[in-house]
């Protein structure tokens, strides 16, 4: 998409920018003080920066486990994006504050001396030229990398086990989490580690470009590293030591996600016409930024129904577990958010549709309408491929007496799948400390969110109203909202006060009066059956 300038806000009214350094593209959105989107633009890495030869923004190495992106591609994308914005006539002197997000977990290694370079960026040259020697590692590990299994085991052993590590950092050790990636770099390429004066996340790297100096890692994105104690919001000594020597100095001090880190560097003032007083609000991870973009509130749950189903939760009393992640909350410093990923989402729904309703969504929906809540006691687990939450595989069906059965009638099969998926989503959310409270809303997004009958089951299982919203630009929009909020956060104004003018999501389903009773029982039964599946030897 080329740049689009939309609205007719007063020509000199303030603007707020949100950037999103995601896996495949760099995006920006500009909003005015009334939260109207006035401009958006993007740079696609594969097609617009073909010299970096990425596919989907990354390089998958021959071992299939190592996945990296060239740091200079991200820098060049920013040059290109800012040129496009200026070219589109956007008056960047109106920008009061900017913030942004980055794909979570990816790391950037700044070469010794880079902070001096960042301070003296000459506005006649582009960032890509100026910073070409500023990185000790050219190819940054990104979230798709899974090459640090050994380092994960070492970290868990040092912390006293996976449960203890999850309790401290919000997650057991994951290969993509930055601490394990840093440990791997230190073990395999010690010189490059030694030559790095600073290590950033993709988010804080991007903020550093705007600041002309190193930006702090924010609490929320910092929670995706297996290094931050999510309760004290300080680096965990045990984790730092287990990963690499002298790491604290290289990471800097983490900061609240709502902090104003400073003003844009003079480079942006002279080259692009930004105002000297334009504030840079801490950048954060794409998932935390999406939570802000969706304006999730305490008790809310966002369900993205795609190839895999992802859940975002606002959590007040977290109980980190071996599955899922707890992060510091990006908009309310004392609270938390949780993220859960379920691999068997749309593809499994499509398979069951093909096998039971002749490939028709209409007949699939009719099957849901015609079968009762609770499915007459029939229940099913459909893990076509190895599930993440919980780690189980295979299809397991049970009748009302908990006897295993090899098939259900077509209608019962459809309902068993959809109920089973949503009961599982609720069960695992509650295990991480989530609870449904009065006023809880379920915000549904993604492909399957256009199916009303599927959303009715979602509403019944969570015993809460379901709303739909478009999540596609939510990280970017959330970053623009966060930029606006950052300016007033210190004076105690809440994020919700700032975003209350944003359009409301659309109500699409409310729970059936018997739903609470039916699914409360099913949750307990599902948990017991899931446990028995996990005990079985894998096929
Ligand atoms: C979350 O833990 C992830 O790894 C992904 O959602 C990345 O943030 C995608 F950018």
Coordinates of C-alpha atoms and ligand atoms in Angstrom, one line a residue:
X1 CA 0.0 0.0 0.0
X2 CA 1.3 3.4 -0.7
X3 CA 0.9 6.3 1.7
X4 CA -2.6 7.4 2.4
X5 CA -3.5 10.7 4.0
X6 CA -7.1 10.7 5.0
X7 CA -8.7 13.2 7.0
X8 CA -9.3 16.8 7.2
X9 CA -8.0 17.6 10.7
X10 CA -7.2 21.3 11.2
X11 CA -3.9 21.8 9.2
X12 CA -1.8 22.6 12.2
X13 CA -3.4 20.4 14.9
X14 CA -1.1 18.1 16.8
X15 CA -0.3 14.6 15.5
X16 CA 0.9 11.4 17.2
X17 CA 2.8 8.7 15.4
X18 CA 2.8 4.9 16.0
X19 CA 5.4 2.8 14.2
X20 CA 5.4 -1.0 14.0
X21 CA 8.6 -2.9 13.1
X22 CA 7.0 -6.2 12.4
X23 CA 8.4 -9.3 10.8
X24 CA 7.4 -8.6 7.2
X25 CA 7.1 -4.8 7.1
X26 CA 7.5 -1.5 8.8
X27 CA 4.3 0.4 9.3
X28 CA 3.3 3.8 10.5
X29 CA 0.0 5.4 11.5
X30 CA -0.6 9.1 12.3
X31 CA -3.6 10.1 14.5
X32 CA -4.9 13.5 15.6
X33 CA -5.9 14.4 19.1
X34 CA -9.4 13.0 18.4
X35 CA -7.9 9.6 17.6
X36 CA -8.8 9.9 13.9
X37 CA -6.3 8.2 11.7
X38 CA -5.0 10.9 9.3
X39 CA -2.2 9.0 7.6
X40 CA -0.8 5.5 7.2
X41 CA 2.1 4.1 5.2
X42 CA 4.4 1.0 5.1
X43 CA 7.5 -0.5 3.7
X44 CA 7.4 -4.2 2.7
X45 CA 10.8 -5.7 3.3
X46 CA 10.8 -8.4 0.7
X47 CA 9.5 -6.4 -2.2
X48 CA 10.8 -2.9 -1.4
X49 CA 14.2 -3.8 -0.1
X50 CA 15.0 -6.8 -2.3
X51 CA 18.7 -6.3 -1.9
X52 CA 18.4 -8.0 1.6
X53 CA 17.0 -11.1 0.0
X54 CA 14.5 -11.9 2.8
X55 CA 11.5 -14.1 2.5
X56 CA 8.7 -12.9 4.8
X57 CA 11.3 -10.5 6.2
X58 CA 13.6 -13.2 7.4
X59 CA 16.4 -15.6 6.5
X60 CA 15.8 -19.2 7.4
X61 CA 19.3 -20.8 7.8
X62 CA 20.2 -24.3 6.5
X63 CA 19.7 -25.9 10.0
X64 CA 16.0 -24.7 9.7
X65 CA 16.3 -23.6 13.4
X66 CA 18.2 -20.4 13.0
X67 CA 16.1 -17.5 11.7
X68 CA 17.5 -14.0 11.4
X69 CA 16.8 -10.6 9.9
X70 CA 19.4 -8.1 8.7
X71 CA 19.5 -5.1 11.1
X72 CA 20.4 -2.7 8.3
X73 CA 17.2 -3.7 6.5
X74 CA 15.2 -2.3 9.4
X75 CA 17.3 0.9 9.4
X76 CA 16.9 1.3 5.6
X77 CA 13.2 0.7 5.9
X78 CA 12.9 3.6 8.3
X79 CA 14.8 5.9 5.9
X80 CA 12.4 4.9 3.1
X81 CA 9.3 5.2 5.3
X82 CA 10.2 8.7 6.5
X83 CA 11.0 9.8 2.9
X84 CA 7.5 8.5 1.9
X85 CA 5.8 10.4 4.7
X86 CA 7.6 13.6 3.8
X87 CA 6.9 13.0 0.1
X88 CA 3.2 12.5 0.9
X89 CA 3.1 16.0 2.3
X90 CA 2.6 15.1 6.0
X91 CA 3.8 18.0 8.1
X92 CA 6.0 16.3 10.6
X93 CA 6.5 19.5 12.6
X94 CA 2.9 18.8 13.9
X95 CA 4.0 15.5 15.6
X96 CA 3.9 16.0 19.4
X97 CA 4.9 12.5 20.3
X98 CA 5.8 9.2 18.7
X99 CA 6.1 5.6 19.9
X100 CA 6.2 2.2 18.3
X101 CA 6.4 -1.5 18.6
X102 CA 8.6 -4.3 17.4
X103 CA 8.3 -8.0 16.9
X104 CA 8.9 -9.4 20.3
X105 CA 12.1 -11.2 21.4
X106 CA 14.4 -10.2 18.5
X107 CA 17.7 -8.7 19.5
X108 CA 20.1 -6.0 18.1
X109 CA 23.7 -5.9 19.1
X110 CA 25.3 -2.4 18.9
X111 CA 29.1 -2.4 18.3
X112 CA 31.3 -0.6 20.8
X113 CA 31.4 3.1 19.8
X114 CA 27.9 3.1 18.3
X115 CA 26.5 5.4 20.9
X116 CA 28.9 8.1 19.8
X117 CA 27.8 7.6 16.2
X118 CA 24.1 7.8 17.2
X119 CA 24.7 11.2 18.9
X120 CA 26.2 12.8 15.8
X121 CA 24.0 11.7 12.9
X122 CA 24.5 14.1 10.0
X123 CA 21.2 15.1 8.4
X124 CA 22.6 15.0 4.9
X125 CA 23.0 11.3 4.9
X126 CA 20.5 8.5 5.4
X127 CA 20.5 6.4 8.6
X128 CA 21.5 3.3 6.6
X129 CA 24.8 4.9 5.5
X130 CA 25.5 6.5 8.9
X131 CA 24.9 3.3 10.9
X132 CA 26.5 0.7 8.6
X133 CA 29.4 0.0 11.0
X134 CA 27.4 0.3 14.2
X135 CA 26.3 -3.3 14.7
X136 CA 28.4 -6.1 15.9
X137 CA 25.9 -8.7 14.7
X138 CA 24.6 -8.1 11.2
X139 CA 21.9 -10.8 11.3
X140 CA 19.6 -10.5 14.3
X141 CA 18.0 -13.5 15.8
X142 CA 14.2 -13.0 15.6
X143 CA 11.1 -14.6 17.3
X144 CA 11.0 -17.4 14.7
X145 CA 14.4 -18.7 15.8
X146 CA 14.4 -22.0 17.8
X147 CA 18.2 -22.7 17.8
X148 CA 18.8 -22.2 21.5
X149 CA 17.4 -25.4 23.1
X150 CA 20.6 -26.1 25.0
X151 CA 20.7 -22.6 26.5
X152 CA 17.1 -22.9 27.6
X153 CA 18.0 -26.1 29.5
X154 CA 21.0 -24.4 31.1
X155 CA 18.9 -21.4 32.1
X156 CA 16.2 -23.5 33.7
X157 CA 18.8 -25.6 35.5
X158 CA 20.4 -22.4 36.9
X159 CA 17.1 -21.0 38.0
X160 CA 16.0 -24.1 39.8
X161 CA 13.6 -25.5 37.2
X162 CA 11.1 -24.4 34.6
X163 CA 8.4 -23.6 37.2
X164 CA 10.8 -21.3 39.2
X165 CA 11.9 -19.6 36.0
X166 CA 8.3 -19.1 35.0
X167 CA 7.5 -17.7 38.4
X168 CA 10.3 -15.1 38.1
X169 CA 10.1 -14.1 34.5
X170 CA 6.5 -15.0 33.5
X171 CA 7.5 -17.8 31.1
X172 CA 9.5 -21.1 31.2
X173 CA 12.6 -21.0 29.0
X174 CA 11.7 -20.5 25.3
X175 CA 14.2 -20.7 22.5
X176 CA 13.1 -17.4 21.0
X177 CA 13.3 -15.5 24.2
X178 CA 16.2 -13.0 24.1
X179 CA 18.2 -14.2 27.2
X180 CA 18.7 -17.6 25.6
X181 CA 19.6 -16.0 22.3
X182 CA 22.2 -13.8 24.0
X183 CA 23.6 -16.9 25.8
X184 CA 23.9 -18.7 22.5
X185 CA 25.8 -15.7 21.0
X186 CA 28.1 -15.5 23.9
X187 CA 28.9 -19.2 23.8
X188 CA 29.3 -19.5 20.0
X189 CA 30.7 -16.1 19.0
X190 CA 32.3 -14.7 22.1
X191 CA 34.1 -11.9 20.2
X192 CA 30.8 -10.5 18.8
X193 CA 29.3 -10.5 22.3
X194 CA 32.4 -8.8 23.7
X195 CA 32.3 -6.1 21.0
X196 CA 28.7 -5.3 21.8
X197 CA 28.4 -2.3 24.1
X198 CA 24.6 -2.5 24.1
X199 CA 21.9 -5.0 23.4
X200 CA 18.5 -3.8 22.4
X201 CA 15.2 -5.5 21.6
X202 CA 13.8 -4.6 18.2
X203 CA 11.5 -2.2 20.0
X204 CA 14.2 -0.4 21.9
X205 CA 16.5 -0.4 18.9
X206 CA 13.9 1.4 16.9
X207 CA 13.4 4.0 19.7
X208 CA 17.1 4.4 19.9
X209 CA 17.2 5.5 16.2
X210 CA 14.7 8.3 17.0
X211 CA 16.4 9.3 20.2
X212 CA 19.9 9.4 18.8
X213 CA 21.0 7.5 21.9
X214 CA 20.2 4.2 23.6
X215 CA 16.6 3.7 24.5
X216 CA 15.6 1.8 27.6
X217 CA 13.9 -1.6 27.2
X218 CA 10.3 -1.2 28.5
X219 CA 8.9 -3.5 31.2
X220 CA 6.4 -5.1 28.9
X221 CA 8.6 -6.1 26.0
X222 CA 11.4 -6.8 28.5
X223 CA 9.1 -9.6 29.9
X224 CA 9.8 -11.6 26.7
X225 CA 13.4 -12.2 27.5
X226 CA 13.5 -14.7 30.3
X227 CA 15.6 -12.1 32.1
X228 CA 13.2 -9.7 33.8
X229 CA 11.6 -10.3 37.2
X230 CA 8.0 -9.4 36.2
X231 CA 7.1 -8.5 39.8
X232 CA 10.0 -6.3 40.8
X233 CA 10.5 -5.1 37.2
X234 CA 14.3 -5.4 37.6
X235 CA 16.7 -7.8 35.9
X236 CA 16.9 -11.1 37.7
X237 CA 20.5 -11.6 38.9
X238 CA 20.2 -15.4 38.6
X239 CA 19.0 -15.2 34.9
X240 CA 21.6 -12.5 34.0
X241 CA 24.4 -14.6 35.4
X242 CA 23.2 -17.8 33.7
X243 CA 23.0 -16.1 30.3
X244 CA 26.2 -14.1 29.8
X245 CA 28.9 -12.2 31.8
X246 CA 28.5 -8.4 32.2
X247 CA 25.0 -8.5 30.8
X248 CA 23.3 -5.9 33.0
X249 CA 25.6 -3.1 31.7
X250 CA 24.8 -4.1 28.1
X251 CA 21.0 -4.1 28.7
X252 CA 20.6 -0.8 30.5
X253 CA 17.9 -0.2 33.1
X254 CA 14.4 -1.2 32.2
X255 CA 11.7 1.6 32.2
X256 CA 7.9 1.8 32.5
X257 CA 6.3 1.3 29.1
X258 CA 4.6 4.7 29.4
X259 CA 7.9 6.7 29.9
X260 CA 8.8 9.6 27.8
X261 CA 12.5 8.7 27.0
X262 CA 13.4 12.1 25.5
X263 CA 12.9 14.1 22.4
X264 CA 13.7 13.2 18.8
X265 CA 17.4 13.8 17.9
X266 CA 18.3 16.8 15.9
X267 CA 18.8 14.5 12.8
X268 CA 15.0 14.2 12.5
X269 CA 14.5 17.9 13.1
X270 CA 16.9 18.9 10.3
X271 CA 16.2 16.1 7.8
X272 CA 12.5 15.6 8.2
X273 CA 11.2 18.8 9.9
X274 CA 10.2 17.2 13.2
X275 CA 9.8 19.7 16.1
X276 CA 12.6 19.7 18.6
X277 CA 10.1 19.1 21.3
X278 CA 8.6 15.9 19.7
X279 CA 8.7 13.3 22.5
X280 CA 9.7 9.7 22.1
X281 CA 7.6 7.4 24.3
X282 CA 9.1 4.0 25.1
X283 CA 8.6 1.5 22.3
X284 CA 7.2 -1.9 23.3
X285 CA 6.5 -5.4 21.8
X286 CA 3.9 -5.9 19.1
X287 CA 1.6 -8.0 21.3
X288 CA 1.6 -5.5 24.2
X289 CA 1.1 -2.7 21.6
X290 CA -1.9 -4.7 20.2
X291 CA -3.4 -4.9 23.7
X292 CA -3.2 -1.1 23.7
X293 CA -4.7 -0.8 20.2
X294 CA -7.6 -3.0 21.2
X295 CA -8.0 -0.9 24.3
X296 CA -8.3 -4.1 26.4
X297 CA -9.6 -3.4 30.0
X298 CA -9.3 -5.3 33.2
X299 CA -11.2 -8.6 32.8
X300 CA -11.3 -8.4 29.0
X301 CA -10.1 -11.1 26.7
X302 CA -9.1 -10.8 23.1
X303 CA -9.3 -13.9 20.9
X304 CA -7.6 -13.9 17.5
X305 CA -9.1 -16.8 15.5
X306 CA -6.6 -17.5 12.8
X307 CA -4.4 -20.3 11.6
X308 CA -3.4 -20.5 15.2
X309 CA -5.6 -19.0 17.9
X310 CA -4.0 -16.4 20.1
X311 CA -5.4 -15.1 23.3
X312 CA -4.5 -11.8 24.9
X313 CA -5.7 -11.3 28.5
X314 CA -5.6 -8.5 31.0
X315 CA -4.5 -10.2 34.2
X316 CA -4.5 -8.7 37.7
X317 CA -3.2 -11.6 39.8
X318 CA -0.9 -13.6 37.5
X319 CA 0.0 -17.2 38.1
X320 CA 2.8 -17.9 35.5
X321 CA 2.6 -21.5 34.3
X322 CA 4.5 -23.9 32.1
X323 CA 2.3 -22.9 29.3
X324 CA 1.8 -19.3 28.0
X325 CA 3.4 -16.1 28.9
X326 CA 2.8 -13.4 31.5
X327 CA 4.1 -9.9 30.6
X328 CA 4.1 -6.7 32.5
X329 CA 1.1 -4.7 31.3
X330 CA 2.0 -2.0 28.7
X331 CA -0.6 0.6 29.7
X332 CA -1.1 0.1 33.4
X333 CA 2.2 -0.3 35.2
X334 CA 1.1 -2.4 38.2
X335 CA -0.9 -4.9 36.2
X336 CA -0.1 -7.7 33.8
X337 CA -1.1 -9.3 30.5
X338 CA -1.0 -12.8 29.4
X339 CA -0.5 -14.4 26.0
X340 CA -1.5 -17.9 25.0
X341 CA -1.0 -19.5 21.7
X342 CA -3.0 -22.6 20.4
X343 CA -1.7 -24.1 17.2
X344 CA -4.8 -26.0 16.1
X345 CA -7.1 -23.2 15.1
X346 CA -8.6 -22.5 11.7
X347 CA -7.1 -25.5 9.8
X348 CA -8.7 -27.9 12.2
X349 CA -12.0 -26.0 12.0
X350 CA -11.8 -26.3 8.2
X351 CA -11.0 -30.1 8.4
X352 CA -14.0 -30.8 10.5
X353 CA -16.1 -28.6 8.2
X354 CA -14.9 -30.6 5.2
X355 CA -15.5 -34.0 6.8
X356 CA -18.8 -33.3 8.4
X357 CA -20.6 -30.6 6.5
X358 CA -19.3 -31.0 2.9
X359 CA -17.0 -28.0 3.1
X360 CA -19.9 -25.7 3.8
X361 CA -19.7 -23.0 6.5
X362 CA -23.5 -22.5 6.3
X363 CA -24.0 -26.2 7.2
X364 CA -21.3 -25.9 9.9
X365 CA -23.2 -23.0 11.4
X366 CA -26.5 -24.8 11.1
X367 CA -25.0 -27.8 13.0
X368 CA -24.0 -25.4 15.8
X369 CA -27.5 -23.9 15.9
X370 CA -29.2 -27.3 16.0
X371 CA -27.1 -28.9 18.7
X372 CA -27.6 -28.0 22.4
X373 CA -25.2 -26.3 24.7
X374 CA -23.1 -29.0 26.3
X375 CA -23.5 -31.3 23.3
X376 CA -25.4 -33.9 25.2
X377 CA -22.2 -34.7 27.1
X378 CA -20.1 -35.4 24.0
X379 CA -16.7 -33.8 24.2
X380 CA -13.7 -33.7 22.0
X381 CA -10.0 -32.7 21.7
X382 CA -8.8 -32.1 18.2
X383 CA -5.0 -31.7 18.1
X384 CA -4.3 -32.4 14.4
X385 CA -0.7 -31.3 14.9
X386 CA 1.3 -31.2 18.1
X387 CA -0.5 -28.6 20.2
X388 CA 1.4 -25.9 22.1
X389 CA -1.2 -25.5 24.9
X390 CA -1.3 -28.2 26.1
X391 CA 1.6 -30.3 24.5
X392 CA -0.6 -33.1 23.2
X393 CA -1.4 -34.6 19.8
X394 CA -4.3 -36.6 18.2
X395 CA -8.0 -36.5 18.2
X396 CA -9.8 -37.7 21.4
X397 CA -13.5 -38.0 21.6
X398 CA -15.6 -39.0 24.7
X399 CA -19.3 -39.7 25.3
X400 CA -21.3 -38.5 28.3
X401 CA -19.9 -41.4 30.4
X402 CA -16.3 -40.5 29.6
X403 CA -16.0 -43.5 27.3
X404 CA -13.7 -43.0 24.4
X405 CA -15.6 -43.1 21.1
X406 CA -14.1 -43.2 17.6
X407 CA -16.8 -40.9 16.0
X408 CA -19.7 -38.6 16.8
X409 CA -22.6 -37.7 14.4
X410 CA -21.7 -34.8 12.1
X411 CA -23.6 -32.2 14.2
X412 CA -22.1 -33.4 17.5
X413 CA -18.7 -33.5 15.9
X414 CA -18.9 -29.9 14.9
X415 CA -20.1 -28.8 18.3
X416 CA -17.5 -30.9 20.1
X417 CA -14.8 -29.2 18.1
X418 CA -15.9 -25.7 18.7
X419 CA -16.9 -26.2 22.4
X420 CA -13.7 -28.1 23.0
X421 CA -11.5 -25.4 21.5
X422 CA -13.1 -22.6 23.5
X423 CA -13.3 -24.5 26.8
X424 CA -9.6 -25.2 26.4
X425 CA -8.9 -21.5 25.7
X426 CA -10.8 -20.6 28.9
X427 CA -9.2 -23.3 31.0
X428 CA -5.7 -22.3 30.1
X429 CA -6.4 -18.6 30.5
X430 CA -7.7 -19.3 34.1
X431 CA -4.6 -21.3 34.9
X432 CA -2.5 -18.2 34.2
X433 CA -4.5 -16.2 36.7
X434 CA -7.2 -14.8 34.4
X435 CA -10.7 -14.5 35.8
X436 CA -14.0 -13.5 34.3
X437 CA -15.3 -10.5 36.2
X438 CA -18.6 -8.5 35.9
X439 CA -18.2 -6.4 32.7
X440 CA -15.8 -8.9 31.0
X441 CA -15.9 -8.5 27.3
X442 CA -14.6 -11.0 24.7
X443 CA -13.1 -9.2 21.7
X444 CA -12.9 -11.5 18.7
X445 CA -10.9 -11.0 15.6
X446 CA -9.3 -12.9 12.7
X447 CA -10.8 -15.1 10.0
X448 CA -13.4 -17.1 12.0
X449 CA -14.7 -14.0 13.8
X450 CA -17.1 -13.4 10.9
X451 CA -19.0 -16.6 11.8
X452 CA -21.9 -15.7 14.2
X453 CA -22.6 -19.2 15.4
X454 CA -18.9 -19.8 16.3
X455 CA -19.0 -16.5 18.2
X456 CA -22.2 -17.6 20.0
X457 CA -20.4 -20.6 21.4
X458 CA -17.5 -18.4 22.4
X459 CA -19.9 -16.1 24.2
X460 CA -21.5 -19.1 25.9
X461 CA -18.3 -20.7 27.0
X462 CA -16.9 -17.5 28.5
X463 CA -20.4 -16.4 29.7
X464 CA -19.6 -12.9 28.4
X465 CA -20.7 -10.7 25.5
X466 CA -18.6 -11.0 22.4
X467 CA -17.6 -8.0 20.3
X468 CA -15.7 -8.1 17.0
X469 CA -12.9 -5.8 15.9
X470 CA -10.3 -5.6 13.2
X471 CA -6.9 -6.4 14.7
X472 CA -4.9 -5.9 11.6
X473 CA -3.4 -2.6 12.4
X474 CA -3.7 -2.8 16.2
X475 CA 0.0 -2.8 17.1
X476 CA 0.5 0.3 15.1
X477 CA -2.6 2.1 16.3
X478 CA -1.8 1.0 19.8
X479 CA 1.6 2.7 19.5
X480 CA 0.0 5.9 18.4
X481 CA -2.4 5.8 21.3
X482 CA 0.6 5.1 23.6
X483 CA 2.4 8.1 22.2
X484 CA -0.5 10.3 23.1
X485 CA -0.9 8.8 26.5
X486 CA 2.9 9.0 27.3
X487 CA 2.6 12.8 27.3
X488 CA 0.2 12.8 30.2
X489 CA 0.9 9.4 32.0
X490 CA 3.2 11.1 34.5
X491 CA 0.5 13.4 35.7
X492 CA -1.7 10.4 36.5
X493 CA -4.0 10.4 33.5
X494 CA -5.0 6.8 32.7
X495 CA -4.7 5.3 29.2
X496 CA -8.5 4.8 29.1
X497 CA -9.2 8.4 29.6
X498 CA -7.0 9.2 26.7
X499 CA -8.5 6.7 24.3
X500 CA -12.2 6.9 25.3
X501 CA -13.1 8.7 22.0
X502 CA -11.9 5.7 19.9
X503 CA -14.7 3.8 18.0
X504 CA -16.4 1.1 20.0
X505 CA -16.2 -2.6 18.9
X506 CA -19.4 -4.2 17.6
X507 CA -21.6 -6.4 19.9
X508 CA -22.3 -9.7 18.1
X509 CA -23.3 -12.3 20.7
X510 CA -24.5 -12.5 24.3
X511 CA -24.5 -15.6 26.5
X512 CA -27.4 -18.0 26.7
X513 CA -29.0 -18.0 30.2
X514 CA -27.9 -21.6 30.9
X515 CA -24.4 -21.1 29.7
X516 CA -22.8 -20.5 33.1
X517 CA -24.1 -23.8 34.5
X518 CA -23.3 -25.9 31.5
X519 CA -19.7 -24.7 30.9
X520 CA -18.7 -24.5 34.6
X521 CA -19.2 -28.2 34.7
X522 CA -17.7 -28.9 31.4
X523 CA -14.5 -26.9 32.4
X524 CA -13.9 -29.3 35.3
X525 CA -14.6 -32.4 33.2
X526 CA -12.4 -31.1 30.3
X527 CA -9.5 -30.5 32.7
X528 CA -9.8 -34.0 34.0
X529 CA -9.9 -35.6 30.5
X530 CA -7.1 -33.4 29.3
X531 CA -5.0 -34.6 32.2
X532 CA -5.7 -38.2 31.3
X533 CA -4.7 -37.5 27.6
X534 CA -1.4 -36.0 28.8
X535 CA -0.7 -39.1 30.8
X536 CA -1.1 -41.4 27.9
X537 CA 2.0 -42.5 25.9
X538 CA 2.2 -40.5 22.7
X539 CA 1.2 -42.3 19.5
Ligands
LIG1 C1 5.1 -13.6 20.8 O1 5.7 -14.3 21.9 C2 5.8 -13.9 19.5 O2 6.8 -14.5 19.4 C3 5.2 -13.3 18.2 O3 3.9 -13.0 18.4 C4 6.0 -12.1 17.8 O4 5.9 -11.0 18.7 C5 5.6 -11.7 16.4 F1 6.1 -10.5 16.1

